[in-house]
Short mmCIF file of C-alpha atoms and ligand atoms in Angstrom, two decimals:
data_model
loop_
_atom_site.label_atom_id
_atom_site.label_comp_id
_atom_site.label_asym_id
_atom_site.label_seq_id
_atom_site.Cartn_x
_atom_site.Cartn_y
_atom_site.Cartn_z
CA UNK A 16 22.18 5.12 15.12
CA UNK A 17 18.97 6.46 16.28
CA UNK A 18 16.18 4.28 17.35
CA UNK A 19 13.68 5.29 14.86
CA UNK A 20 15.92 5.12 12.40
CA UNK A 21 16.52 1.71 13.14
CA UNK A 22 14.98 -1.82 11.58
CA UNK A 23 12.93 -3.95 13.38
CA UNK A 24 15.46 -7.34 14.09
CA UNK A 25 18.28 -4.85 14.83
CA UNK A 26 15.48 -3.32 17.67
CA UNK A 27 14.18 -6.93 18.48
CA UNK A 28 18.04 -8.13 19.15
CA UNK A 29 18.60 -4.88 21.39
CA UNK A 30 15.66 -5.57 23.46
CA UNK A 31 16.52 -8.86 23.80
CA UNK A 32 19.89 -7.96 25.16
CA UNK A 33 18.04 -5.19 27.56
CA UNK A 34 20.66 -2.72 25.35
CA UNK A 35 17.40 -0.65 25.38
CA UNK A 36 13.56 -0.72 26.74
CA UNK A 37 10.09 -0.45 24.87
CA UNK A 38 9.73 3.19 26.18
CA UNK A 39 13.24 4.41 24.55
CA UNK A 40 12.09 3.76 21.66
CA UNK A 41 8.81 5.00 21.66
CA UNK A 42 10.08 8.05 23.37
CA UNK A 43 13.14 8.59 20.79
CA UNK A 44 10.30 8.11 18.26
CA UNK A 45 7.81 10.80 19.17
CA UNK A 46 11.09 13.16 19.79
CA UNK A 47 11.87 12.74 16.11
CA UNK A 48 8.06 13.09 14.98
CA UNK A 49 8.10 16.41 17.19
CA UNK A 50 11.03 17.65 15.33
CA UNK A 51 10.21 16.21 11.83
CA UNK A 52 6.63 15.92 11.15
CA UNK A 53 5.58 19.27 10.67
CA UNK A 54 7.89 19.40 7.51
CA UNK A 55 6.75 16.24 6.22
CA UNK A 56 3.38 15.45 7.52
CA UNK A 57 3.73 11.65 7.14
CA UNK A 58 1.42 11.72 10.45
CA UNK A 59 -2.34 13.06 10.90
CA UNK A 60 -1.78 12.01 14.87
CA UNK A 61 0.22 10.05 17.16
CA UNK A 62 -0.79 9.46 20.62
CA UNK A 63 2.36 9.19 23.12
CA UNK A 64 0.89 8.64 26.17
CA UNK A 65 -1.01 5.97 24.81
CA UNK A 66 1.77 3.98 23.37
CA UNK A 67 4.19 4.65 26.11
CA UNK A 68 1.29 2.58 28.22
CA UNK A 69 1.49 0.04 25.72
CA UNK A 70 5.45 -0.09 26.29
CA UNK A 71 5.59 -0.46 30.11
CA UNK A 72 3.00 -3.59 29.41
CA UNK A 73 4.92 -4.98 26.18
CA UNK A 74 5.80 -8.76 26.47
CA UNK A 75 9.34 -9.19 25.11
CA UNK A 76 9.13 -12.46 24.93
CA UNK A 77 6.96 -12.14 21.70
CA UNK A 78 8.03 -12.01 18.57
CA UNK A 79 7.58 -8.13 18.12
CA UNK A 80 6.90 -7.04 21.78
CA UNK A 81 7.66 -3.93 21.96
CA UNK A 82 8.00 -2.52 18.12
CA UNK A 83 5.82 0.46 17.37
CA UNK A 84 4.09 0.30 14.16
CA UNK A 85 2.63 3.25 12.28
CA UNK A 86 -0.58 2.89 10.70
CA UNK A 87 -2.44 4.03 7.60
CA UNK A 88 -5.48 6.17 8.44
CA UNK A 89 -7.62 3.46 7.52
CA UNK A 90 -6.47 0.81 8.98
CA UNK A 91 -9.14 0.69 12.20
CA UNK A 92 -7.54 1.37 16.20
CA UNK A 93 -9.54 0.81 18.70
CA UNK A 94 -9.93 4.49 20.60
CA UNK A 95 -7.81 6.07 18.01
CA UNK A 96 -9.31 8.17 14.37
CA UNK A 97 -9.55 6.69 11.29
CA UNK A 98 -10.04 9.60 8.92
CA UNK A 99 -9.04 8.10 5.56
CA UNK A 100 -7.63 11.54 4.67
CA UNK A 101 -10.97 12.65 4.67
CA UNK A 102 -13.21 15.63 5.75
CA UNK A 103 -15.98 12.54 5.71
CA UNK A 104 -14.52 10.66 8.85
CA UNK A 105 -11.93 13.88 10.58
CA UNK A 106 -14.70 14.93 12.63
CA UNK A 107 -16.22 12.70 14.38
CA UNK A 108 -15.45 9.20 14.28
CA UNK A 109 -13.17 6.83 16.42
CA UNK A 110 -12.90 3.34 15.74
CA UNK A 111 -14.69 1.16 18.08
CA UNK A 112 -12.66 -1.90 17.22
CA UNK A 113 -9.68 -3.22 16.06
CA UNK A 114 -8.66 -4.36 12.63
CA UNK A 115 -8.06 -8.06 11.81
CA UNK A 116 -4.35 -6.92 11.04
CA UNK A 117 -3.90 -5.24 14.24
CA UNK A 118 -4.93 -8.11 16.44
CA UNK A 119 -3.01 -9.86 14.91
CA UNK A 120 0.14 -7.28 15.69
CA UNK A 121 -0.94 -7.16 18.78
CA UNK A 122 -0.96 -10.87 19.42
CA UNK A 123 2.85 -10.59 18.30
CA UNK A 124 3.77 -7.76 21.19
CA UNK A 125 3.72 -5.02 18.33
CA UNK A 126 2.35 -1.46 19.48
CA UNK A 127 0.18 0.29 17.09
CA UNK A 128 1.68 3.73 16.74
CA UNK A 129 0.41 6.96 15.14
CA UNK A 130 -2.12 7.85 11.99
CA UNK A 131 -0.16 8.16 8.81
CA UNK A 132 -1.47 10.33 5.97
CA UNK A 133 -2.79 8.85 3.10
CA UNK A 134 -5.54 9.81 -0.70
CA UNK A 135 -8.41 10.37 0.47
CA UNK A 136 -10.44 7.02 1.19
CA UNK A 137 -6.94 5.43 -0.68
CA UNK A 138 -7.98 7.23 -4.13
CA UNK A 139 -4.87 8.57 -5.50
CA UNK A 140 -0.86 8.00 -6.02
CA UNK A 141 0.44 10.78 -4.74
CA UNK A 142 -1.31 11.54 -1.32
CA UNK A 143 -2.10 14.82 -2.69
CA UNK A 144 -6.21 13.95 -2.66
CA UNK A 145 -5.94 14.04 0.87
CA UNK A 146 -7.73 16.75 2.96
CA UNK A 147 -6.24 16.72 5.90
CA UNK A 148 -2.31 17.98 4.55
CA UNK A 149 0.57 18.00 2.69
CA UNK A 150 2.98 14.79 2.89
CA UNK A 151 6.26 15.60 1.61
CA UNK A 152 8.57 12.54 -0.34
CA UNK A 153 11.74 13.12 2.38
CA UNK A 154 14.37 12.49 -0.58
CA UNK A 155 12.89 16.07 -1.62
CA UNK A 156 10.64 18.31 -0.14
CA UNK A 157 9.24 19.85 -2.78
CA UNK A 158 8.02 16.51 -4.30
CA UNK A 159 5.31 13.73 -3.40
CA UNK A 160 5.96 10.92 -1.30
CA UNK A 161 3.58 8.70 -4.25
CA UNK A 162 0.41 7.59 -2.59
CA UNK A 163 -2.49 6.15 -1.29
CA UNK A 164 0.11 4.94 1.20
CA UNK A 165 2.10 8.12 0.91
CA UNK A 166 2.46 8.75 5.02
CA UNK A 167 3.11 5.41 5.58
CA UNK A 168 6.12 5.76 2.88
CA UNK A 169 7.79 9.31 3.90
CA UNK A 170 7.73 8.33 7.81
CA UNK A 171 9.48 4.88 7.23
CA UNK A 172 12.01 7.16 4.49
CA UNK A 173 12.20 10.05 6.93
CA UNK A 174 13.15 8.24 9.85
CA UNK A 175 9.80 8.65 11.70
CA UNK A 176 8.58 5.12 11.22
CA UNK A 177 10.49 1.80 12.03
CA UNK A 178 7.95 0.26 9.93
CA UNK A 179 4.35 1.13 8.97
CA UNK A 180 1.44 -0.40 7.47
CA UNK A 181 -0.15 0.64 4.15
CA UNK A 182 -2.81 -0.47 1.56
CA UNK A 183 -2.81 -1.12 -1.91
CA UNK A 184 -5.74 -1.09 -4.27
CA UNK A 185 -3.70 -0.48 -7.39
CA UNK A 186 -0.38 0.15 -6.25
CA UNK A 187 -0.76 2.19 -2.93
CA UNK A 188 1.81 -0.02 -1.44
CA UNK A 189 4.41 -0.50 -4.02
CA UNK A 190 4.61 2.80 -5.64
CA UNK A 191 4.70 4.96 -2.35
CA UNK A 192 7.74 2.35 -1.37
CA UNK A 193 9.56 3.04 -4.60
CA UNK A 194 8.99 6.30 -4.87
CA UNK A 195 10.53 7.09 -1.29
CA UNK A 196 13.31 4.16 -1.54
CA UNK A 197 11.33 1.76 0.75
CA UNK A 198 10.36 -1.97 1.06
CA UNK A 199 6.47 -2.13 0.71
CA UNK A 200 4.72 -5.58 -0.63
CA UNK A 201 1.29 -6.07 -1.34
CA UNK A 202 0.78 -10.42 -0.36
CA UNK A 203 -1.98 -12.43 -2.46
CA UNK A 204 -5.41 -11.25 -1.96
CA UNK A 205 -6.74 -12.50 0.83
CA UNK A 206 -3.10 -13.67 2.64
CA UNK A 207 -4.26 -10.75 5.10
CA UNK A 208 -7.20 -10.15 6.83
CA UNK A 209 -9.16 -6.83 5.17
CA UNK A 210 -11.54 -6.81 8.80
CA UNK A 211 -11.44 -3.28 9.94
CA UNK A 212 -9.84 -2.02 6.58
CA UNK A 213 -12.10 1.05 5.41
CA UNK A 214 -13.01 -0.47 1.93
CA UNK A 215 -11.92 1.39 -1.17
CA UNK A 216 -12.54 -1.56 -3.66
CA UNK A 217 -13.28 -4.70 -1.55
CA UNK A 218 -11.68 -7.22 -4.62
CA UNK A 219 -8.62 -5.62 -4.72
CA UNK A 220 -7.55 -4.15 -1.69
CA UNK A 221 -5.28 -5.47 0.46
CA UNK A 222 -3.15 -4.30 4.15
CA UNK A 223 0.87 -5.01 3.78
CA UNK A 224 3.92 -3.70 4.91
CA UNK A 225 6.43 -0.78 4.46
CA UNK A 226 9.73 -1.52 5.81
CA UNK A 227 13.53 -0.65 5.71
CA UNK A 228 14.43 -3.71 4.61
CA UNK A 229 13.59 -7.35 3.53
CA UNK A 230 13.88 -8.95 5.89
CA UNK A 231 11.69 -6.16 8.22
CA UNK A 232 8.88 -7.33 5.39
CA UNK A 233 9.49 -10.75 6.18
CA UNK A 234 8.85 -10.87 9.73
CA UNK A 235 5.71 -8.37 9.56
CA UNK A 236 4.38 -10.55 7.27
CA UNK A 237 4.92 -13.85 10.10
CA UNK A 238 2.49 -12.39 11.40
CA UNK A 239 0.14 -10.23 9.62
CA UNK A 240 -1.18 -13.30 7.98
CA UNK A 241 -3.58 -15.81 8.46
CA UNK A 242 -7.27 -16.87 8.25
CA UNK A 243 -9.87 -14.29 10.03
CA UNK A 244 -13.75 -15.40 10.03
CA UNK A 245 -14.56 -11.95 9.76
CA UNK A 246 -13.52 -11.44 6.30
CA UNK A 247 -14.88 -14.00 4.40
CA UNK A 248 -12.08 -13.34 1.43
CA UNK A 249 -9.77 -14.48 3.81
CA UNK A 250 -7.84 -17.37 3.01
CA UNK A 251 -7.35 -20.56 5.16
CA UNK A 252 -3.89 -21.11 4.36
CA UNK A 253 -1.30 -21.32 6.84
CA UNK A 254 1.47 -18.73 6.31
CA UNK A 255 5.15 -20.14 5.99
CA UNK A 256 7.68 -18.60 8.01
CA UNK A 257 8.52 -15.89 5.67
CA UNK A 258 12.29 -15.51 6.31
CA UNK A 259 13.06 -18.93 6.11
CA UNK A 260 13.34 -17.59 2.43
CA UNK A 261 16.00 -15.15 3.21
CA UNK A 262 19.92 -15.44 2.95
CA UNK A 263 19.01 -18.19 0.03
CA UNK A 264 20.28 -18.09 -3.79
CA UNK A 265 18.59 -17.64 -7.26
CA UNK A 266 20.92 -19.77 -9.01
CA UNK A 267 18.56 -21.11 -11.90
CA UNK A 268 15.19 -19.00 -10.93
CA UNK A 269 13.62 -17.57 -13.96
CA UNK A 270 12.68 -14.29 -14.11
CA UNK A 271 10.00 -13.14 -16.36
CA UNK A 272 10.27 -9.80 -18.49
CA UNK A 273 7.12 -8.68 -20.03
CA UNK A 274 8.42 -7.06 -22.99
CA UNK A 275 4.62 -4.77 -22.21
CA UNK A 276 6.57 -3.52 -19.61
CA UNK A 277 9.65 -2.63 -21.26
CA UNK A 278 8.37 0.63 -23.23
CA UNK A 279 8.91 4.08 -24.65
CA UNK A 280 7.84 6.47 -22.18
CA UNK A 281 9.88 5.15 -19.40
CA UNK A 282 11.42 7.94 -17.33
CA UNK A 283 15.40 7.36 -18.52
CA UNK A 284 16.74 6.77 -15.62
CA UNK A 285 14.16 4.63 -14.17
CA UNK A 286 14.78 2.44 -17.33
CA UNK A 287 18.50 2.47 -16.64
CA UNK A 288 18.42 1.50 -12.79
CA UNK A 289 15.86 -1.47 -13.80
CA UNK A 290 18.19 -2.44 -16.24
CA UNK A 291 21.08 -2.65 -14.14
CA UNK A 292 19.31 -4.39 -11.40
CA UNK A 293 18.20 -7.18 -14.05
CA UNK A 294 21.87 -7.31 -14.82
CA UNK A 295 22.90 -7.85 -11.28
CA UNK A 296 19.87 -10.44 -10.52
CA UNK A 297 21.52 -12.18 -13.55
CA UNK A 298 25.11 -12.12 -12.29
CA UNK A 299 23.24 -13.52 -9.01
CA UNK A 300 22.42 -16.37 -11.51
CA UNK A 301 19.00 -15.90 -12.25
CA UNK A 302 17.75 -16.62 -15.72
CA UNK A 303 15.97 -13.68 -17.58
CA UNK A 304 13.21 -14.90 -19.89
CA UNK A 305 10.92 -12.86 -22.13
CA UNK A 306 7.66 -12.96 -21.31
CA UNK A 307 4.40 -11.68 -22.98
CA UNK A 308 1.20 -10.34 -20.73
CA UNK A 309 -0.86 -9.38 -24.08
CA UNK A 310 -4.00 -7.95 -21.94
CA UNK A 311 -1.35 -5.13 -19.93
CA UNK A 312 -2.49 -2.11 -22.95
CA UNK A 313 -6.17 -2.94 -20.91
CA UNK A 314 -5.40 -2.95 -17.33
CA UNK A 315 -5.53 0.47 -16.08
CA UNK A 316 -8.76 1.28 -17.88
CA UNK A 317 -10.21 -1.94 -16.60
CA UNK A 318 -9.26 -1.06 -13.11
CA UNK A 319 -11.01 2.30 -13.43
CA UNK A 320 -14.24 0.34 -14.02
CA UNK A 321 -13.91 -2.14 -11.33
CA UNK A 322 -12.54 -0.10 -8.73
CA UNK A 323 -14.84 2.95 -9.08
CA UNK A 324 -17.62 0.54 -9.04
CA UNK A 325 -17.17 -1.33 -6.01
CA UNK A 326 -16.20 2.47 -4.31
CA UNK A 327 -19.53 3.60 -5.03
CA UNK A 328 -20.93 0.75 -3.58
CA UNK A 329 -18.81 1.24 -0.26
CA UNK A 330 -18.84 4.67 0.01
CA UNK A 331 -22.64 4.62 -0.04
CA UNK A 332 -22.27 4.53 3.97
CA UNK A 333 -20.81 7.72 4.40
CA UNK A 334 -24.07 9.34 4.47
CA UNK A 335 -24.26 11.62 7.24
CA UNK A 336 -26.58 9.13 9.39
CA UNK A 337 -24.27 6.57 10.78
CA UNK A 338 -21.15 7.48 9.98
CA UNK A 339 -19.73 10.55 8.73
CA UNK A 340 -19.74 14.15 8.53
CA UNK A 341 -23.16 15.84 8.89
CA UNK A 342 -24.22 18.63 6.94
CA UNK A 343 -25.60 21.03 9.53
CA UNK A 344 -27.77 22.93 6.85
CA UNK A 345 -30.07 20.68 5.44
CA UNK A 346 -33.76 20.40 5.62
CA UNK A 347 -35.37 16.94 4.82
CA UNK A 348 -33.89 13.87 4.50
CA UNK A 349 -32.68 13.57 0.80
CA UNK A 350 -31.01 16.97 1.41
CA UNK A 351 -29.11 16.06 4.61
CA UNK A 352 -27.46 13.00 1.93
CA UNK A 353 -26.74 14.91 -0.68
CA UNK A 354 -25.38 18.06 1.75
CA UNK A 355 -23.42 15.67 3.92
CA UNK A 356 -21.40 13.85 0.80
CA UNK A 357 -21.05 16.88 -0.77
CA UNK A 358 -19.46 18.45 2.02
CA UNK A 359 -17.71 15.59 3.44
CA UNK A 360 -16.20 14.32 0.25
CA UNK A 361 -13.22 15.93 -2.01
CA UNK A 362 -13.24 15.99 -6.09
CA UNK A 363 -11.31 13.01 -6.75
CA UNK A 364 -13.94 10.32 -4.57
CA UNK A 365 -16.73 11.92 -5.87
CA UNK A 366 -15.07 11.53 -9.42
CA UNK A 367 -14.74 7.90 -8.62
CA UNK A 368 -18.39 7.78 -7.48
CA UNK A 369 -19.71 9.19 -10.53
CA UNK A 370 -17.97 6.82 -13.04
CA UNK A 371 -18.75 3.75 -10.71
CA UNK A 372 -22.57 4.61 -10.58
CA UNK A 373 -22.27 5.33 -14.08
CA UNK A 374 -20.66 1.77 -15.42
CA UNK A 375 -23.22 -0.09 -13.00
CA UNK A 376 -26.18 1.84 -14.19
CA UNK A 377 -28.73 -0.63 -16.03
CA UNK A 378 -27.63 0.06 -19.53
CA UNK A 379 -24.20 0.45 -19.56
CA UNK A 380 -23.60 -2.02 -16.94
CA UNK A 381 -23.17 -4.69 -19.72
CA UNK A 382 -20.95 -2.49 -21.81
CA UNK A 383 -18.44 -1.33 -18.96
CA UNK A 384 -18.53 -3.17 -15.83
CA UNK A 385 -19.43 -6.92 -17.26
CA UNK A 386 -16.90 -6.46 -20.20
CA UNK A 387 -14.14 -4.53 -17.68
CA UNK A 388 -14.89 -8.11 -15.49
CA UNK A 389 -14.20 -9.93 -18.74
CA UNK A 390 -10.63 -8.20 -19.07
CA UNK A 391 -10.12 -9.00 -15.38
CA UNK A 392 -10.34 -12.46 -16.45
CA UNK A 393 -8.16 -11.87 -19.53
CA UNK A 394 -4.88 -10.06 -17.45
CA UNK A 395 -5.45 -12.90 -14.37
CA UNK A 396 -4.91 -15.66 -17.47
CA UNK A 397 -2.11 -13.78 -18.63
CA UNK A 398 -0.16 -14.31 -15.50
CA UNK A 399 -1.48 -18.09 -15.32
CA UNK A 400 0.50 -18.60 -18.60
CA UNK A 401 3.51 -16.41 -18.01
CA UNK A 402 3.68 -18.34 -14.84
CA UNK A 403 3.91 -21.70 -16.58
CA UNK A 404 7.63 -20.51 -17.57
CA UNK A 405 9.16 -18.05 -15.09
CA UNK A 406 9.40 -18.29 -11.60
CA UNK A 407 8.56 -14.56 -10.71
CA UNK A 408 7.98 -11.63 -13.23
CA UNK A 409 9.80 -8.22 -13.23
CA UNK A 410 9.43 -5.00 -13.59
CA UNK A 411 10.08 -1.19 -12.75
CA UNK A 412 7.20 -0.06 -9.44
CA UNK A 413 6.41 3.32 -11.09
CA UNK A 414 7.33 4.14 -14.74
CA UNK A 415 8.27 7.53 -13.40
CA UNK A 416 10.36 9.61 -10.11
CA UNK A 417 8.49 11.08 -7.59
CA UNK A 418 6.71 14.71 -9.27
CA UNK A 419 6.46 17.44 -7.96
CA UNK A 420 4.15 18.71 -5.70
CA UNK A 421 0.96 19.91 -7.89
CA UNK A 422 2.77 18.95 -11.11
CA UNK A 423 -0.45 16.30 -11.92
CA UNK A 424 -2.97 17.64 -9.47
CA UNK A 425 -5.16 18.88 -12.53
CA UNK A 426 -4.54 16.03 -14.82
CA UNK A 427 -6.22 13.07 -12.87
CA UNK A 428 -5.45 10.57 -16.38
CA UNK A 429 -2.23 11.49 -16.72
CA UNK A 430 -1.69 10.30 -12.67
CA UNK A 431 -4.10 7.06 -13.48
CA UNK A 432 -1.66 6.34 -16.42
CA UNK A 433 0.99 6.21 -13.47
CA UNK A 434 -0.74 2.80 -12.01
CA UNK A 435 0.76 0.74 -15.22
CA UNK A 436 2.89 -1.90 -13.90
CA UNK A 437 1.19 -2.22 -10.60
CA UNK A 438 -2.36 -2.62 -11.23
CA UNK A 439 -2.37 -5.80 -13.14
CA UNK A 440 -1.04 -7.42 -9.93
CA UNK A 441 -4.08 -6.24 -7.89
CA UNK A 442 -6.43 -7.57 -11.09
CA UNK A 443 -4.80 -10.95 -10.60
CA UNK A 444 -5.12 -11.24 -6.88
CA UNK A 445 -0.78 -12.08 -6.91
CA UNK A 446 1.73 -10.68 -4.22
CA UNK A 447 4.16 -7.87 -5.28
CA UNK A 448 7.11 -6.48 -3.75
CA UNK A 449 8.79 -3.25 -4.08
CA UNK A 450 12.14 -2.44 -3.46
CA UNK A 451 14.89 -0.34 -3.70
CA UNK A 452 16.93 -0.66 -7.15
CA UNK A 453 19.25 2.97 -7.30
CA UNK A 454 18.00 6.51 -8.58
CA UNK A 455 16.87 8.63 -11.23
CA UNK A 456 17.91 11.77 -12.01
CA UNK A 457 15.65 14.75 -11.76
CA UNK A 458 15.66 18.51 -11.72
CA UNK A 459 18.94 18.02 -10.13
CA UNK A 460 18.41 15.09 -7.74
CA UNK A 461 18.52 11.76 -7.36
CA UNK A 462 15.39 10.40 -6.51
CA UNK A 463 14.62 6.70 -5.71
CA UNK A 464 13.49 4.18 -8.22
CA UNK A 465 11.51 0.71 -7.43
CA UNK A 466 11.99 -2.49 -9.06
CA UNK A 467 9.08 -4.69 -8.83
CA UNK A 468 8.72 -8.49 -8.42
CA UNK A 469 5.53 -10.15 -8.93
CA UNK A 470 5.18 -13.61 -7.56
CA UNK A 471 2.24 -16.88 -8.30
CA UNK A 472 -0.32 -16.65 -5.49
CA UNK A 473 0.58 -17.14 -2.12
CA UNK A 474 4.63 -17.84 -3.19
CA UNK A 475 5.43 -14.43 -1.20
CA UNK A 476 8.68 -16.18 -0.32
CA UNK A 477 10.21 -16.52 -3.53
CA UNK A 478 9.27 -12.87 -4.34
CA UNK A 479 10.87 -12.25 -0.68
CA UNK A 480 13.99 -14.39 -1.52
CA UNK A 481 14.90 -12.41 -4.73
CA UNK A 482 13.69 -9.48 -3.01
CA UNK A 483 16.72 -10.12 -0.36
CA UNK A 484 19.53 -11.46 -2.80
CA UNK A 485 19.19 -8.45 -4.55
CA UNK A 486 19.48 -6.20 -1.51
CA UNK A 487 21.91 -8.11 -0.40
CA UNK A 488 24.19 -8.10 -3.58
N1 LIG B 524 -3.51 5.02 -7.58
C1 LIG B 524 -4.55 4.06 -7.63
C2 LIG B 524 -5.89 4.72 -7.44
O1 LIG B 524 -5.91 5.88 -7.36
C3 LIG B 524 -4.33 2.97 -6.61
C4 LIG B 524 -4.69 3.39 -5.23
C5 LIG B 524 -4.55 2.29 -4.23
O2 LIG B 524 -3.88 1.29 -4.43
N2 LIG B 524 -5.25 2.45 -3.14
O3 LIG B 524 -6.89 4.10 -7.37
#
């Protein structure tokens, strides 16, 4: 087996046993983005030289020393770009610090590897809203590797990635991971630190993983989380060791099944691969239970208040002055702003822009963002209740395969409709897994389908536990 196509314990126990060194794999790594990456574009850049300097240095005595780690364009590198898919940020900025998350891989012996594609500024599900290229889903070419995370999906699926790290607003985790077969979770907001995180919606966005396997997830997540006095959301809670909830049974858990979630509309074969997977989780001796989350008919259109609102607030740095593109034509001052975001921005973030100004505009702040905060409150209580009888809650990632290529680009509700079963989790601050639970067909393919396991804040390891039972069954 290849080293890139490798996970990261089966890489940690070769190192250990000096099988092979950091530089092999970084080296059989950039050999297989070389050969691969111009067909997918899961990267923006990579920098070899850089990370074979990291190799010679790594401490293998550390828990990851010496596992490369591909990163979202947005998570912040000291030295390296952070574009966020974006004409805004391509030309001319490099981060001058690293993010909370990355110190924190760091501090584990982990090597920061490459710039992974991504929706521009994280706005989108299919990685098609990004400026910079085409990312293609590796189970077929000619369809989308699901987004905001979508590089961070197709190089873990592709083989160019032992794992990456993505974000996830709304989904941007989860439905990338489903959609290319992959392990992605999204922890409990605040579990990891959002310093150095370009921020898309600051309540709702949070970094995680996108692995190969549990148990990859598991150990990322040792040590991705953790308190960071630079982010004020994050929380002071020691994290467990993760895989201590691995290679344990779900004899007796109850699982939750919103019958909201259970609808018409359901691609057919997504339906019948969650299905079977409920069936095998049962046979596993888990105990379905019906649940109700009443308030799930309101969640996307409440997240497309909130998050839009809190983007226009955050984008309202990109201005040409500090950072960003600058428009080289303009004349005064209020035309250098306006020429600078117009240039530097693509349709879908100044679509976001516009509603968010709109719903926090005095007048119809009342009507849309104080009543969308209302149904925030609504979905979270939802989950407080469902919680009070099932251990973690079920449910497909992505109510549809992987589209094709341009098949939504013009139809941004239809794509926001997409969001369904992942955006409530993001409303209600709760961790969320996806992982891989068989295939769909489509035009003639299989393509991978997601099952989805929602946990109670911070209880990432029982989501992790049936998360692993099931992949191990
Ligand atoms: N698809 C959703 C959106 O476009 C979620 C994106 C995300 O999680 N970053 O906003």
């Amino acid at each position: 087996m290849s080293l890139s196509s490798s996970t990261i314990a089966t890489l940690r126990r070769r190192l250990a046993a000096r099988e092979i060194s950091p530089r092999d794999i970084i080296t059989d790594l950039a050999g297989t983005i070389e050969t691969r990456n111009g067909t997918l574009g899961a990267y923006l850049t990579w920098d070899v030289d850089k990370a074979l300097a990291e190799a010679e240095k790594a401490d293998l005595s550390l828990p990851l020393g010496g596992i490369p780690i591909g990163i979202k364009d947005n998570i912040n590198v000291t030295g390296q770009p952070c574009t966020c898919g974006s004409r805004m940020l391509s030309e001319n900025y490099t981060a001058p610090y690293d993010a909370g998350a990355i110190t924190r891989l760091r501090n584990a012996g982990a090597i920061p590897f490459g710039r992974l594609n991504m929706d521009e500024f994280a706005m989108g599900s299919s990685t098609e809203n990004s400026a910079l290229g085409v990312t293609r889903n590796p189970h077929d070419l000619d369809r989308i590797p699901g987004g905001s995370s979508g590089g961070s999906a197709a190089a873990v699926a592709g083989n160019l990635a032992v794992a990456t790290l993505g974000s996830d607003t709304g989904g941007s985790i989860r439905q990338p991971a489903a959609l290319c077969g992959c392990v992605g979770i999204k922890p409990t907001y605040g579990r990891i630190s959002r310093f150095g995180l370009v921020a898309f919606a600051s309540s709702l966005d949070q970094i995680g993983p996108i692995t190969r396997t549990v148990e990859d997830a598991a150990l990322l997540l040792n040590h991705l989380c953790g308190k960071d006095p630079r982010d004020s959301t994050s929380l002071d809670v020691p994290a467990p060791d993760f895989t201590s909830a691995l290679g344990r049974d779900i004899k007796g858990l109850r699982i939750g099944l919103p019958k909201e979630y259970f609808i018409s509309g359901i691609h057919a074969g997504v339906s019948a691969s969650v299905q079977a997977a409920i069936k095998k989780l049962e046979g596993l001796g888990a105990i379905p239970v019906e649940i109700s989350l009443p308030h799930t008919d309101v969640g996307v259109s409440t997240y497309y208040i909130i998050a839009p609102a809190e983007a226009s607030a955050n984008l309202a740095r990109f201005d040409g002055v500090r950072y960003g593109h600058r428009s080289a034509g303009a004349g005064d001052l209020m035309e250098h702003y306006m020429m600078s975001r117009e240039e530097g921005f693509g349709p879908e973030v100044k679509r976001r822009i516009l509603l968010g100004t709109y719903v926090l505009s005095s007048g119809y702040y009342d009507a849309y963002y104080l009543k969308a905060q209302r149904a925030r409150t609504l979905i979270r209580q939802d989950f407080e209740k469902a919680f009070e009888q099932v251990d973690v809650i079920v449910s497909p990632t992505s109510p549809t395969p992987a589209h094709r290529l341009g098949e939504l680009k013009d139809n941004p509700l239809a794509a926001y409709l997409e969001d369904i079963f992942t955006i409530p989790v993001n409303l209600a601050g709760l961790p969320g897994i996806s992982i891989p639970c068989g295939t769909a067909e489509e035009g003639g393919r299989q393509l991978p389908v997601g099952l989805q396991i929602i946990g109670k804040p911070l209880d990432e390891a029982n989501i992790l536990r049936v998360a692993d039972a099931f992949e191990k069954a």
